[in-house]
Coordinates of C-alpha atoms in Angstrom, one line a residue:
Chain A
X1 CA 0.0 0.0 0.0
X2 CA 2.6 2.4 1.0
X3 CA 4.6 1.3 -1.8
X4 CA 2.3 2.2 -4.4
X5 CA 1.8 5.8 -2.6
X6 CA 5.4 6.5 -2.8
X7 CA 6.1 5.3 -6.1
X8 CA 3.4 7.4 -8.1
X9 CA 4.6 9.8 -10.5
X10 CA 5.3 12.7 -8.7
X11 CA 4.4 15.2 -11.7
X12 CA 0.7 14.1 -10.8
X13 CA 0.8 15.3 -7.4
X14 CA 2.4 18.6 -7.7
X15 CA 5.0 20.7 -9.6
X16 CA 8.5 19.8 -9.4
X17 CA 10.3 22.6 -7.5
X18 CA 13.9 23.4 -7.1
X19 CA 14.6 22.1 -3.7
X20 CA 13.0 18.8 -5.0
X21 CA 15.5 18.6 -7.8
X22 CA 18.3 19.7 -5.4
X23 CA 17.3 16.8 -3.1
X24 CA 17.3 14.1 -5.9
X25 CA 20.6 15.4 -6.7
X26 CA 21.9 15.0 -3.4
X27 CA 20.6 11.5 -3.1
X28 CA 22.0 10.6 -6.6
X29 CA 25.4 11.9 -5.6
X30 CA 25.6 10.1 -2.3
X31 CA 24.4 6.8 -3.7
X32 CA 27.1 7.0 -6.6
X33 CA 29.5 7.9 -4.2
X34 CA 28.9 5.0 -1.9
X35 CA 29.1 2.7 -5.0
X36 CA 32.1 4.4 -5.9
X37 CA 33.6 3.7 -2.9
X38 CA 33.2 0.0 -3.4
X39 CA 34.7 0.3 -6.9
X40 CA 37.8 2.2 -5.4
X41 CA 38.4 -0.4 -2.8
X42 CA 38.1 -3.3 -5.1
X43 CA 40.1 -1.6 -8.0
X44 CA 42.7 -0.6 -5.3
X45 CA 43.2 -4.3 -3.9
X46 CA 43.2 -5.7 -7.5
X47 CA 45.8 -3.2 -8.6
X48 CA 48.1 -3.8 -5.8
X49 CA 47.1 -7.6 -5.4
X50 CA 46.6 -9.0 -9.1
X51 CA 50.6 -8.9 -9.9
X52 CA 51.4 -11.2 -7.0
X53 CA 48.4 -13.7 -7.7
X54 CA 49.3 -16.8 -9.2
X55 CA 48.4 -20.6 -9.1
X56 CA 51.6 -21.2 -7.0
X57 CA 50.7 -18.3 -4.4
X58 CA 47.7 -20.4 -3.7
X59 CA 49.4 -23.9 -3.6
X60 CA 52.8 -23.0 -2.1
X61 CA 53.9 -22.6 1.9
X62 CA 54.8 -18.9 2.7
X63 CA 58.4 -18.2 3.1
X64 CA 60.1 -15.2 4.8
X65 CA 57.4 -14.7 7.4
X66 CA 54.6 -14.4 4.3
X67 CA 56.5 -11.9 2.3
X68 CA 57.6 -14.6 -0.2
X69 CA 55.8 -17.7 -1.2
X70 CA 52.2 -18.4 -1.3
X71 CA 49.2 -19.3 1.3
X72 CA 48.6 -23.0 1.1
X73 CA 48.7 -23.3 4.9
X74 CA 46.2 -20.2 5.5
X75 CA 43.9 -21.6 3.2
X76 CA 43.7 -25.0 4.6
X77 CA 43.7 -23.5 8.3
X78 CA 40.8 -21.3 7.3
X79 CA 38.9 -24.0 5.9
X80 CA 39.5 -26.0 9.2
X81 CA 38.3 -23.4 11.3
X82 CA 35.3 -22.7 9.1
X83 CA 34.4 -26.4 9.3
X84 CA 34.4 -26.4 13.1
X85 CA 32.5 -23.3 13.5
X86 CA 29.8 -24.3 11.2
X87 CA 29.6 -28.0 12.8
X88 CA 29.0 -26.3 15.8
X89 CA 26.8 -23.4 15.0
X90 CA 24.4 -25.2 12.4
X91 CA 22.8 -27.7 15.0
X92 CA 22.9 -25.4 17.6
X93 CA 21.4 -22.5 15.4
X94 CA 18.8 -25.0 13.9
X95 CA 17.7 -26.2 17.4
X96 CA 17.1 -22.6 18.3
X97 CA 15.5 -21.5 15.2
X98 CA 13.1 -24.7 15.4
X99 CA 12.6 -23.7 18.9
X100 CA 11.5 -20.1 18.1
X101 CA 9.7 -21.2 15.1
X102 CA 7.8 -24.4 16.0
X103 CA 7.7 -25.0 19.6
X104 CA 6.9 -21.5 21.3
X105 CA 4.3 -18.9 20.5
X106 CA 5.8 -16.0 18.8
X107 CA 4.6 -13.7 21.3
X108 CA 5.6 -15.5 24.6
X109 CA 8.1 -14.2 27.3
X110 CA 10.8 -16.7 26.6
X111 CA 10.7 -16.2 22.7
X112 CA 11.4 -12.7 23.7
X113 CA 14.0 -13.4 26.1
X114 CA 15.7 -15.6 23.4
X115 CA 15.1 -13.3 20.6
X116 CA 16.8 -10.4 22.9
X117 CA 19.8 -12.4 23.9
X118 CA 20.3 -13.2 20.2
X119 CA 20.1 -9.5 19.3
X120 CA 22.6 -8.2 22.0
X121 CA 24.6 -11.1 21.1
X122 CA 24.6 -9.9 16.9
X123 CA 26.1 -6.4 18.6
X124 CA 28.8 -7.6 20.3
X125 CA 32.0 -6.3 19.0
X126 CA 33.7 -9.4 17.3
X127 CA 37.1 -8.3 19.5
X128 CA 35.1 -8.8 22.7
X129 CA 34.2 -12.2 21.1
X130 CA 38.0 -13.0 20.7
X131 CA 38.6 -12.0 24.2
X132 CA 35.7 -13.9 25.6
X133 CA 37.1 -17.0 23.5
X134 CA 40.2 -16.5 24.8
X135 CA 39.2 -16.5 28.5
X136 CA 36.9 -19.7 28.0
X137 CA 38.3 -21.7 25.3
X138 CA 41.9 -21.0 25.2
X139 CA 42.3 -20.5 28.9
X140 CA 39.6 -22.4 30.9
X141 CA 39.1 -25.2 28.7
X142 CA 42.8 -25.5 28.2
X143 CA 42.4 -25.7 24.4
X144 CA 45.2 -23.4 23.7
X145 CA 45.6 -21.2 20.8
X146 CA 43.8 -23.6 18.4
X147 CA 41.8 -24.3 15.3
X148 CA 39.0 -25.7 17.7
X149 CA 39.1 -22.7 20.0
X150 CA 38.7 -20.2 17.2
X151 CA 36.2 -22.3 15.6
X152 CA 34.2 -22.5 18.8
X153 CA 34.6 -18.5 19.2
X154 CA 33.5 -18.0 15.3
X155 CA 30.5 -20.4 16.1
X156 CA 29.5 -18.3 19.1
X157 CA 29.6 -15.2 16.8
X158 CA 27.8 -16.3 13.7
X159 CA 25.4 -18.2 15.8
X160 CA 22.8 -15.0 16.1
X161 CA 23.0 -14.6 12.2
X162 CA 22.4 -18.1 11.4
X163 CA 19.4 -18.4 13.9
X164 CA 17.8 -15.2 12.9
X165 CA 17.9 -16.4 8.7
X166 CA 17.0 -19.8 9.5
X167 CA 14.1 -18.9 11.8
X168 CA 12.9 -16.8 8.9
X169 CA 13.3 -19.7 6.4
X170 CA 11.2 -21.9 8.9
X171 CA 8.6 -19.4 9.1
X172 CA 8.4 -18.6 5.3
X173 CA 7.3 -22.4 5.0
X174 CA 3.4 -22.0 4.5
X175 CA 1.0 -23.1 7.6
X176 CA -0.8 -25.1 5.3
X177 CA 2.4 -27.6 5.3
X178 CA 1.7 -27.7 9.1
X179 CA -1.8 -28.5 8.9
X180 CA -1.3 -31.0 6.2
X181 CA 1.2 -32.6 8.6
X182 CA -1.2 -32.6 11.5
X183 CA -4.3 -33.9 9.3
X184 CA -1.7 -36.9 8.4
X185 CA -1.1 -37.6 12.2
X186 CA 2.8 -36.8 12.1
X187 CA 4.2 -36.5 15.4
X188 CA 5.7 -33.0 15.4
X189 CA 9.2 -34.3 15.3
X190 CA 8.4 -36.5 12.3
X191 CA 6.8 -33.2 10.7
X192 CA 9.9 -31.3 11.2
X193 CA 12.2 -34.0 9.7
X194 CA 10.0 -34.8 6.9
X195 CA 8.0 -31.6 6.0
X196 CA 9.3 -28.4 7.6
X197 CA 13.5 -28.8 7.2
X198 CA 13.0 -30.0 3.6
X199 CA 10.5 -26.9 2.8
X200 CA 13.1 -24.8 4.5
X201 CA 16.2 -26.1 3.5
X202 CA 17.1 -23.5 0.7
X203 CA 16.5 -20.7 3.3
X204 CA 18.6 -22.7 5.7
X205 CA 21.3 -23.0 3.1
X206 CA 21.1 -19.3 2.5
X207 CA 21.5 -18.8 6.5
X208 CA 24.6 -21.1 6.2
X209 CA 26.0 -19.3 3.3
X210 CA 25.8 -16.0 5.3
X211 CA 27.3 -17.3 8.2
X212 CA 30.1 -18.8 6.2
X213 CA 30.8 -15.0 4.5
X214 CA 30.5 -13.6 8.2
X215 CA 33.0 -16.3 9.6
X216 CA 35.6 -15.7 6.6
X217 CA 35.7 -12.1 7.0
X218 CA 36.6 -12.2 10.6
X219 CA 40.2 -11.6 12.3
X220 CA 39.7 -9.9 15.3
X221 CA 38.1 -12.6 17.0
X222 CA 40.5 -15.1 15.9
X223 CA 43.8 -13.2 16.9
X224 CA 43.4 -14.4 20.5
X225 CA 41.8 -17.7 19.9
X226 CA 43.2 -19.7 16.6
X227 CA 46.5 -17.6 16.7
X228 CA 49.1 -16.9 14.1
X229 CA 51.1 -20.1 13.4
X230 CA 51.9 -20.0 9.7
X231 CA 51.8 -24.0 9.4
X232 CA 49.2 -26.5 8.1
X233 CA 47.6 -27.6 11.5
X234 CA 48.1 -31.2 12.3
X235 CA 45.1 -31.4 14.6
X236 CA 42.1 -29.4 15.9
X237 CA 44.4 -28.8 18.7
X238 CA 47.1 -26.7 16.7
X239 CA 47.2 -23.1 16.1
X240 CA 46.2 -21.8 12.6
X241 CA 46.3 -18.4 10.8
X242 CA 42.9 -17.7 8.7
X243 CA 43.2 -15.5 5.8
X244 CA 41.8 -12.6 7.6
X245 CA 44.4 -12.7 10.1
X246 CA 47.4 -13.3 7.6
X247 CA 46.4 -9.9 6.1
X248 CA 46.5 -8.3 9.2
X249 CA 49.6 -9.6 10.1
X250 CA 51.4 -9.0 7.0
X251 CA 49.8 -5.3 6.8
X252 CA 50.7 -4.5 10.7
X253 CA 53.6 -6.5 11.8
X254 CA 55.8 -7.4 9.0
X255 CA 58.0 -5.0 7.2
X256 CA 57.5 -5.1 3.5
X257 CA 54.5 -7.5 3.7
X258 CA 52.0 -5.0 2.0
X259 CA 52.2 -6.6 -1.3
X260 CA 51.4 -10.0 -0.2
X261 CA 48.7 -8.7 2.1
X262 CA 46.9 -7.6 -1.0
X263 CA 47.5 -10.4 -3.0
X264 CA 45.8 -12.2 0.2
X265 CA 43.2 -9.7 0.5
X266 CA 42.0 -10.6 -3.2
X267 CA 41.7 -14.2 -2.5
X268 CA 39.7 -13.4 0.6
X269 CA 37.5 -10.9 -1.6
X270 CA 37.1 -13.6 -4.4
X271 CA 36.2 -16.1 -1.8
X272 CA 33.5 -13.7 -0.4
X273 CA 32.1 -12.5 -3.7
X274 CA 31.6 -16.5 -4.6
X275 CA 29.7 -16.7 -1.3
X276 CA 27.6 -13.8 -2.2
X277 CA 27.1 -15.0 -5.4
X278 CA 25.9 -18.2 -4.1
X279 CA 23.2 -16.7 -1.8
X280 CA 22.0 -14.6 -4.3
X281 CA 21.4 -17.8 -6.3
X282 CA 20.0 -19.5 -3.7
X283 CA 17.9 -16.8 -2.7
X284 CA 16.5 -16.6 -6.1
X285 CA 15.5 -20.1 -6.2
X286 CA 14.4 -20.0 -2.8
X287 CA 12.2 -16.9 -3.7
X288 CA 10.7 -18.6 -6.4
X289 CA 10.0 -22.0 -4.8
X290 CA 7.8 -20.1 -2.0
X291 CA 6.1 -17.9 -4.5
X292 CA 5.2 -21.4 -6.4
X293 CA 3.8 -23.0 -3.4
X294 CA 1.6 -19.9 -2.6
X295 CA 0.3 -19.9 -5.9
Chain B
X1 CA 20.5 -34.5 14.1
X2 CA 21.9 -36.8 16.6
X3 CA 24.8 -37.8 14.4
X4 CA 25.7 -34.3 14.1
X5 CA 25.4 -33.6 17.9
X6 CA 27.9 -36.8 18.4
X7 CA 30.1 -35.2 15.5
X8 CA 30.5 -32.0 17.8
X9 CA 30.9 -33.9 21.1
X10 CA 33.8 -36.0 19.1
X11 CA 35.3 -32.8 17.8
X12 CA 35.6 -31.1 21.1
X13 CA 36.9 -34.1 22.5
X14 CA 39.5 -34.4 19.9
X15 CA 40.4 -30.7 20.5
X16 CA 40.9 -31.3 24.4
X17 CA 42.9 -34.5 23.8
X18 CA 45.4 -32.4 21.6
X19 CA 45.7 -29.7 23.9
X20 CA 48.2 -31.1 26.2
X21 CA 51.0 -33.0 24.2
X22 CA 54.2 -33.2 26.3
X23 CA 57.7 -33.2 25.3
X24 CA 59.0 -37.0 25.4
X25 CA 62.8 -36.2 24.1
X26 CA 64.7 -33.0 24.5
X27 CA 63.7 -31.8 21.2
X28 CA 60.4 -33.3 20.6
X29 CA 57.2 -31.6 21.7
X30 CA 55.3 -28.5 21.4
X31 CA 56.6 -24.9 22.4
X32 CA 53.9 -22.0 22.8
X33 CA 55.7 -18.8 22.3
X34 CA 53.7 -15.4 22.6
X35 CA 54.7 -11.8 23.2
X36 CA 56.2 -8.7 21.1
X37 CA 54.7 -8.3 17.9
X38 CA 58.1 -6.9 16.8
X39 CA 59.6 -10.1 17.1
X40 CA 57.0 -12.7 16.4
X41 CA 57.7 -12.7 12.5
X42 CA 61.4 -13.5 13.3
X43 CA 60.8 -16.1 15.9
X44 CA 58.3 -17.6 13.7
X45 CA 60.9 -18.0 11.1
X46 CA 63.7 -19.2 13.2
X47 CA 61.0 -21.8 14.4
X48 CA 60.4 -23.0 11.1
X49 CA 64.1 -23.6 10.6
X50 CA 64.2 -25.5 14.2
X51 CA 61.3 -27.5 13.0
X52 CA 63.3 -28.5 9.8
X53 CA 66.3 -29.7 12.1
X54 CA 63.9 -31.2 14.7
X55 CA 61.1 -33.1 12.9
X56 CA 59.4 -33.8 16.3
X57 CA 59.1 -30.1 17.6
X58 CA 56.5 -28.0 17.1
X59 CA 57.1 -24.1 17.7
X60 CA 53.9 -22.3 17.8
X61 CA 54.2 -18.2 18.0
X62 CA 51.7 -16.0 18.8
X63 CA 52.0 -12.3 19.3
X64 CA 50.2 -10.0 21.2
X65 CA 52.8 -7.5 22.7
X66 CA 55.7 -7.8 25.0
X67 CA 53.7 -7.2 28.0
X68 CA 51.4 -10.1 27.1
X69 CA 54.3 -12.2 26.6
X70 CA 56.1 -11.6 29.8
X71 CA 52.9 -12.1 31.6
X72 CA 52.2 -15.5 29.7
X73 CA 55.3 -16.7 30.4
X74 CA 55.2 -15.8 34.4
X75 CA 52.0 -17.6 34.5
X76 CA 53.1 -20.6 32.6
X77 CA 50.6 -20.0 29.6
X78 CA 53.7 -19.7 27.6
X79 CA 56.9 -21.6 27.6
X80 CA 58.8 -18.6 26.2
X81 CA 57.8 -14.9 26.1
X82 CA 58.9 -12.5 23.8
X83 CA 59.8 -8.9 24.9
X84 CA 61.1 -6.0 22.9
X85 CA 61.5 -3.7 26.1
X86 CA 63.0 -4.0 29.4
X87 CA 61.6 -6.2 32.3
X88 CA 60.5 -4.1 35.2
X89 CA 62.2 -5.6 38.8
X90 CA 59.0 -7.4 39.7
X91 CA 59.0 -9.1 36.3
X92 CA 62.7 -9.7 36.4
X93 CA 62.5 -11.6 39.8
X94 CA 60.1 -14.3 38.4
X95 CA 61.4 -14.9 35.0
X96 CA 65.0 -15.8 33.2
X97 CA 66.0 -13.6 30.4
X98 CA 67.8 -14.4 27.3
X99 CA 68.8 -11.5 25.4
X100 CA 68.7 -12.5 21.8
X101 CA 69.5 -9.2 19.7
X102 CA 69.3 -5.4 19.5
X103 CA 67.0 -3.2 17.7
X104 CA 67.1 0.6 17.2
X105 CA 64.3 2.9 17.6
X106 CA 64.6 5.4 14.5
X107 CA 62.6 8.8 14.3
X108 CA 60.4 8.8 11.0
X109 CA 59.5 11.8 9.0
X110 CA 57.8 12.0 5.6
X111 CA 60.2 11.6 2.8
X112 CA 59.2 14.8 1.3
X113 CA 60.1 16.7 4.6
X114 CA 63.5 18.3 3.9
X115 CA 64.6 18.0 7.7
X116 CA 67.1 15.0 8.1
X117 CA 68.6 15.4 11.3
X118 CA 67.2 16.7 14.8
X119 CA 68.8 17.6 18.3
X120 CA 67.8 15.7 21.2
X121 CA 66.2 19.1 22.5
X122 CA 64.3 19.8 19.2
X123 CA 62.8 16.2 19.6
X124 CA 61.4 16.4 23.0
X125 CA 60.2 20.2 22.0
X126 CA 58.3 18.4 18.9
X127 CA 57.0 15.7 20.6
X128 CA 55.9 17.7 23.7
X129 CA 54.3 20.3 21.5
X130 CA 56.8 23.0 22.1
X131 CA 57.3 23.1 18.5
X132 CA 54.3 23.0 16.2
X133 CA 55.5 24.0 12.8
X134 CA 58.4 22.5 10.8
X135 CA 60.1 26.0 10.2
X136 CA 61.3 26.2 13.5
X137 CA 63.4 23.4 12.9
X138 CA 64.7 24.2 9.6
X139 CA 61.5 22.7 7.4
X140 CA 58.8 24.3 5.6
X141 CA 55.9 25.9 6.7
X142 CA 53.8 23.0 7.4
X143 CA 52.0 22.2 11.1
X144 CA 53.5 18.9 12.9
X145 CA 51.7 15.9 13.3
X146 CA 52.9 13.9 16.2
X147 CA 52.2 10.0 15.8
X148 CA 52.6 8.3 19.2
X149 CA 52.3 4.3 20.2
X150 CA 49.5 3.3 22.2
X151 CA 50.1 2.6 25.9
X152 CA 51.8 -0.9 26.7
X153 CA 53.8 -0.8 23.6
X154 CA 57.4 -1.6 23.9
X155 CA 58.7 1.1 21.8
X156 CA 56.8 3.7 23.4
X157 CA 58.3 2.4 26.8
X158 CA 61.7 2.6 25.6
X159 CA 61.3 5.9 23.5
X160 CA 60.1 7.8 26.7
X161 CA 62.9 6.3 28.7
X162 CA 65.4 7.4 26.3
X163 CA 64.1 10.9 26.2
X164 CA 63.4 10.8 30.1
X165 CA 59.7 11.9 29.3
X166 CA 56.6 11.0 31.7
X167 CA 53.9 9.6 29.4
X168 CA 51.7 12.6 29.8
X169 CA 54.1 14.9 28.2
X170 CA 53.6 13.8 24.6
X171 CA 51.3 15.7 22.5
X172 CA 50.3 13.2 20.1
X173 CA 47.6 13.8 17.3
X174 CA 47.4 10.3 16.3
X175 CA 48.1 7.4 18.2
X176 CA 48.9 4.1 16.6
X177 CA 49.3 0.4 17.6
X178 CA 51.9 -1.8 15.3
X179 CA 55.1 -0.6 13.8
X180 CA 53.7 -0.7 10.2
X181 CA 50.7 1.2 11.3
X182 CA 52.9 4.0 12.2
X183 CA 55.1 3.7 9.3
X184 CA 51.9 4.2 7.2
X185 CA 50.5 6.9 9.0
X186 CA 53.8 8.9 8.9
X187 CA 54.2 8.1 4.9
X188 CA 50.6 9.7 4.4
X189 CA 51.1 12.9 6.0
X190 CA 54.2 15.1 4.9
X191 CA 54.2 17.1 8.4
X192 CA 54.0 13.7 10.2
X193 CA 56.6 12.6 12.9
X194 CA 56.9 9.2 14.5
X195 CA 59.2 6.7 15.7
X196 CA 59.4 2.8 14.6
X197 CA 61.8 0.1 14.7
X198 CA 65.1 1.0 12.8
X199 CA 64.6 -2.8 11.2
X200 CA 61.3 -1.9 10.2
X201 CA 62.0 1.6 8.9
X202 CA 65.1 0.3 7.0
X203 CA 63.3 -2.4 5.2
X204 CA 60.3 -0.1 4.4
X205 CA 62.4 3.1 3.3
X206 CA 64.5 0.5 1.1
X207 CA 61.2 -0.6 -0.6
X208 CA 60.3 2.8 -1.8
X209 CA 57.6 4.0 1.3
X210 CA 57.6 7.6 1.6
X211 CA 59.4 7.7 5.0
X212 CA 62.9 9.1 6.0
X213 CA 64.6 7.8 9.2
X214 CA 66.6 10.9 10.6
X215 CA 69.6 11.4 12.7
X216 CA 69.4 12.2 16.5
X217 CA 72.3 14.5 17.3
X218 CA 74.1 13.5 14.2
X219 CA 73.7 9.6 15.0
X220 CA 72.3 7.9 12.1
X221 CA 69.8 5.1 12.8
X222 CA 71.3 2.2 10.4
X223 CA 71.9 -1.4 11.0
X224 CA 75.7 -0.7 11.2
X225 CA 75.5 2.0 14.0
X226 CA 73.0 -0.2 16.1
X227 CA 75.3 -3.1 15.8
X228 CA 78.5 -1.4 16.9
X229 CA 76.8 1.2 19.4
X230 CA 77.1 4.5 17.5
X231 CA 73.6 5.0 17.7
X232 CA 72.1 5.3 21.3
X233 CA 68.6 5.0 21.2
X234 CA 68.4 1.2 21.4
X235 CA 66.4 -1.4 23.0
X236 CA 67.2 -5.4 24.0
X237 CA 65.3 -8.2 22.3
X238 CA 64.5 -10.5 24.8
X239 CA 63.3 -13.9 25.4
X240 CA 61.9 -15.0 28.8
X241 CA 61.4 -18.3 30.3
X242 CA 59.8 -19.6 33.7
X243 CA 62.7 -20.1 36.3
X244 CA 62.9 -24.0 35.2
X245 CA 62.7 -24.0 31.6
X246 CA 62.5 -27.4 30.0
X247 CA 65.2 -28.9 27.7
X248 CA 63.2 -28.3 24.6
X249 CA 62.9 -24.6 25.7
X250 CA 66.6 -24.4 26.3
X251 CA 67.4 -25.9 23.0
X252 CA 65.2 -23.6 21.4
X253 CA 66.5 -20.4 22.8
X254 CA 70.4 -21.6 22.0
X255 CA 69.3 -22.0 18.6
X256 CA 67.5 -18.6 18.4
X257 CA 71.0 -17.2 19.3
X258 CA 73.1 -19.5 17.1
X259 CA 75.1 -17.9 14.4
X260 CA 73.6 -20.3 11.8
X261 CA 70.3 -18.0 12.0
X262 CA 71.7 -14.5 12.0
X263 CA 70.8 -14.2 8.3
X264 CA 67.1 -14.3 9.5
X265 CA 67.6 -11.3 12.1
X266 CA 69.2 -9.4 9.1
X267 CA 66.1 -10.0 6.7
X268 CA 64.1 -8.1 9.7
X269 CA 66.5 -5.5 10.2
X270 CA 67.8 -6.5 13.8
X271 CA 71.0 -7.1 15.0
X272 CA 71.6 -10.5 16.6
X273 CA 73.6 -10.1 20.2
X274 CA 77.0 -10.8 20.4
X275 CA 78.0 -14.3 21.6

C-alpha cells in the first residue's frame, strides 16, 4: 500500500520545485559515492594484489614470514576453522530456530528473551568475542591457541545471524504444510524432519552461506583464539592462521609484507564474492519456490 | 541430528585431547611462544628452521605485545615470552631473561620533509608540542603531526625512557599500535613525525615507502650503527622463560642465538646479540 503511494509519479501530485531537484541530485550523488567507494576498494585491491597472484600463490607454503611464497597453509587453516565453527553453529542454531518458530508462540516471554539475547549477541563487537573465546576456550578449557578454540569462538559469533536467517526460512514455510502434517497424524518431530526442514532447506542454506561469509571475514575474534601459526594445522589442537588474520599480520607487523597482504586480500575478496553470488542464486531459487507454493 | 551432535562432541574431545602433548625427548614436543609483535615474525621464521632440524618439535608463535608475552611466560601459559622492552624489577624476579638481539628505534618523517637531522632538544620540543611548525626546526611552513604509540607498547616505553619523558608529556595527534601502522601513518602525511623500529623503518624505506629515518644528534639510525653502538636509542630483544625451563625451551633459545640463524635477523633489520 505504502509502496504504491511512494512510487506514484510525482508530476501528477504537484509541480517539481528546485529544492525537489536538489534533493534528488543529493541522493543520486551520495548513492554514486557509496557505490564508487566499493569500486575504489576493489580496484585498489586488484591493482596491488593481482600482480602477485598466481596458482603457485595458492599452492605454495609461505616463506620469509609470508613476504614470499604462497598461502596454502592459510587456506587449509581457514577451511578447518570454518568447518569447526559451522559444525557447532549449525546444529545449535537450527535447534534454536526450530524452538523459536515451531515450539513456542511468537509473542511468548521466553521467545522474547531468546530473541533479545540473540540481538545483543549480534551487536557485540567481534574483538569482545575474541577476548571471551580466549578466556573460555583457550584458557579455561585449556585448548590453547587452536583451530578448535577459534572455530568455537566463531561459532558463538555467527550463531545469532544463523538463527535469525534460519528462523525466517522456517517461518516462511506455509502453515498449510503444518496443517497437512497434522492431518496426516505426524508427530511434531516427524513433521519437522520430513516436511518443514526439507521445505525450508533452501532458506537454511542461505543462512549457512551468510554465516560462512561472516566467519570468513573475521580477524579480530581469531587473533587471540586460533592464533598466528603459519603452518598447516595437524590437528584441531594446533594453532592456525586464517586469511583475514594473515592479511592483518602482514599489513601490521611484517615490514614489506604489504604486497602479499594485498594478494591475500584479493583471494579473500574472491571467496566472499563467490559466497555472495551463491547466496543470491540460492535466494532467487528459494524465492521462486516459495512463490510457487503460494500460488 | 543426533549424528551431528555426536560429531560435535567428538570434535570437542579431539580438541581437548590434543591440547596437552608433552615433550618426550629433549627436542620433541610443542613450544608455545607469545609476546612482542616486533619479534614474532622473526621468531616464527627461526621456529620453522628449528622444526626443519628437529622434526619432532612444533614451535607455535603467537603475538599480542611484549607485556602479554611476559605475563604469559610468568603464568606458565607460554613456554617462552618475547619482549622488546626491558623487564620491570618484579618481572625480573619471576623470569629468566635471554637477550637475543638489539633493535634501534628510529625517528621517522615523511620523505618530502627536507629535515634530515634533529637534536635531542628539538625532538623533545616536537614531541611535547613546544614546536608545532616545521619552520622552527629548519623545515617548510607546515604543521607538525605527532604520531605516538599506544600505551603498553614496548617501543613507547623505550622511547620515553631515552628522552626521560613522562607518558603525559607527549602531545600526540595520532595514536597508533603496530610498527607498520606507524610507518603508514607517517608515509601518508608530509607533516608527520613518528618513531619505529630501525629494522622495520629501514626495510620499508628501502622498498620505496615515503618515509625518512632521521639522525638524532648526528647519530644515524642504520643496522651498522645499531650493531657497533654508535646509535644510542636502542632496545634489547629478549626471550623470557619461567625459572625452570624445559630442555626443549633451552634448546630452542640456544638455536635462536646461534650464528646459523643470524641471516634471518638481517631479513627483519635486527642485530643479533654478540655471542
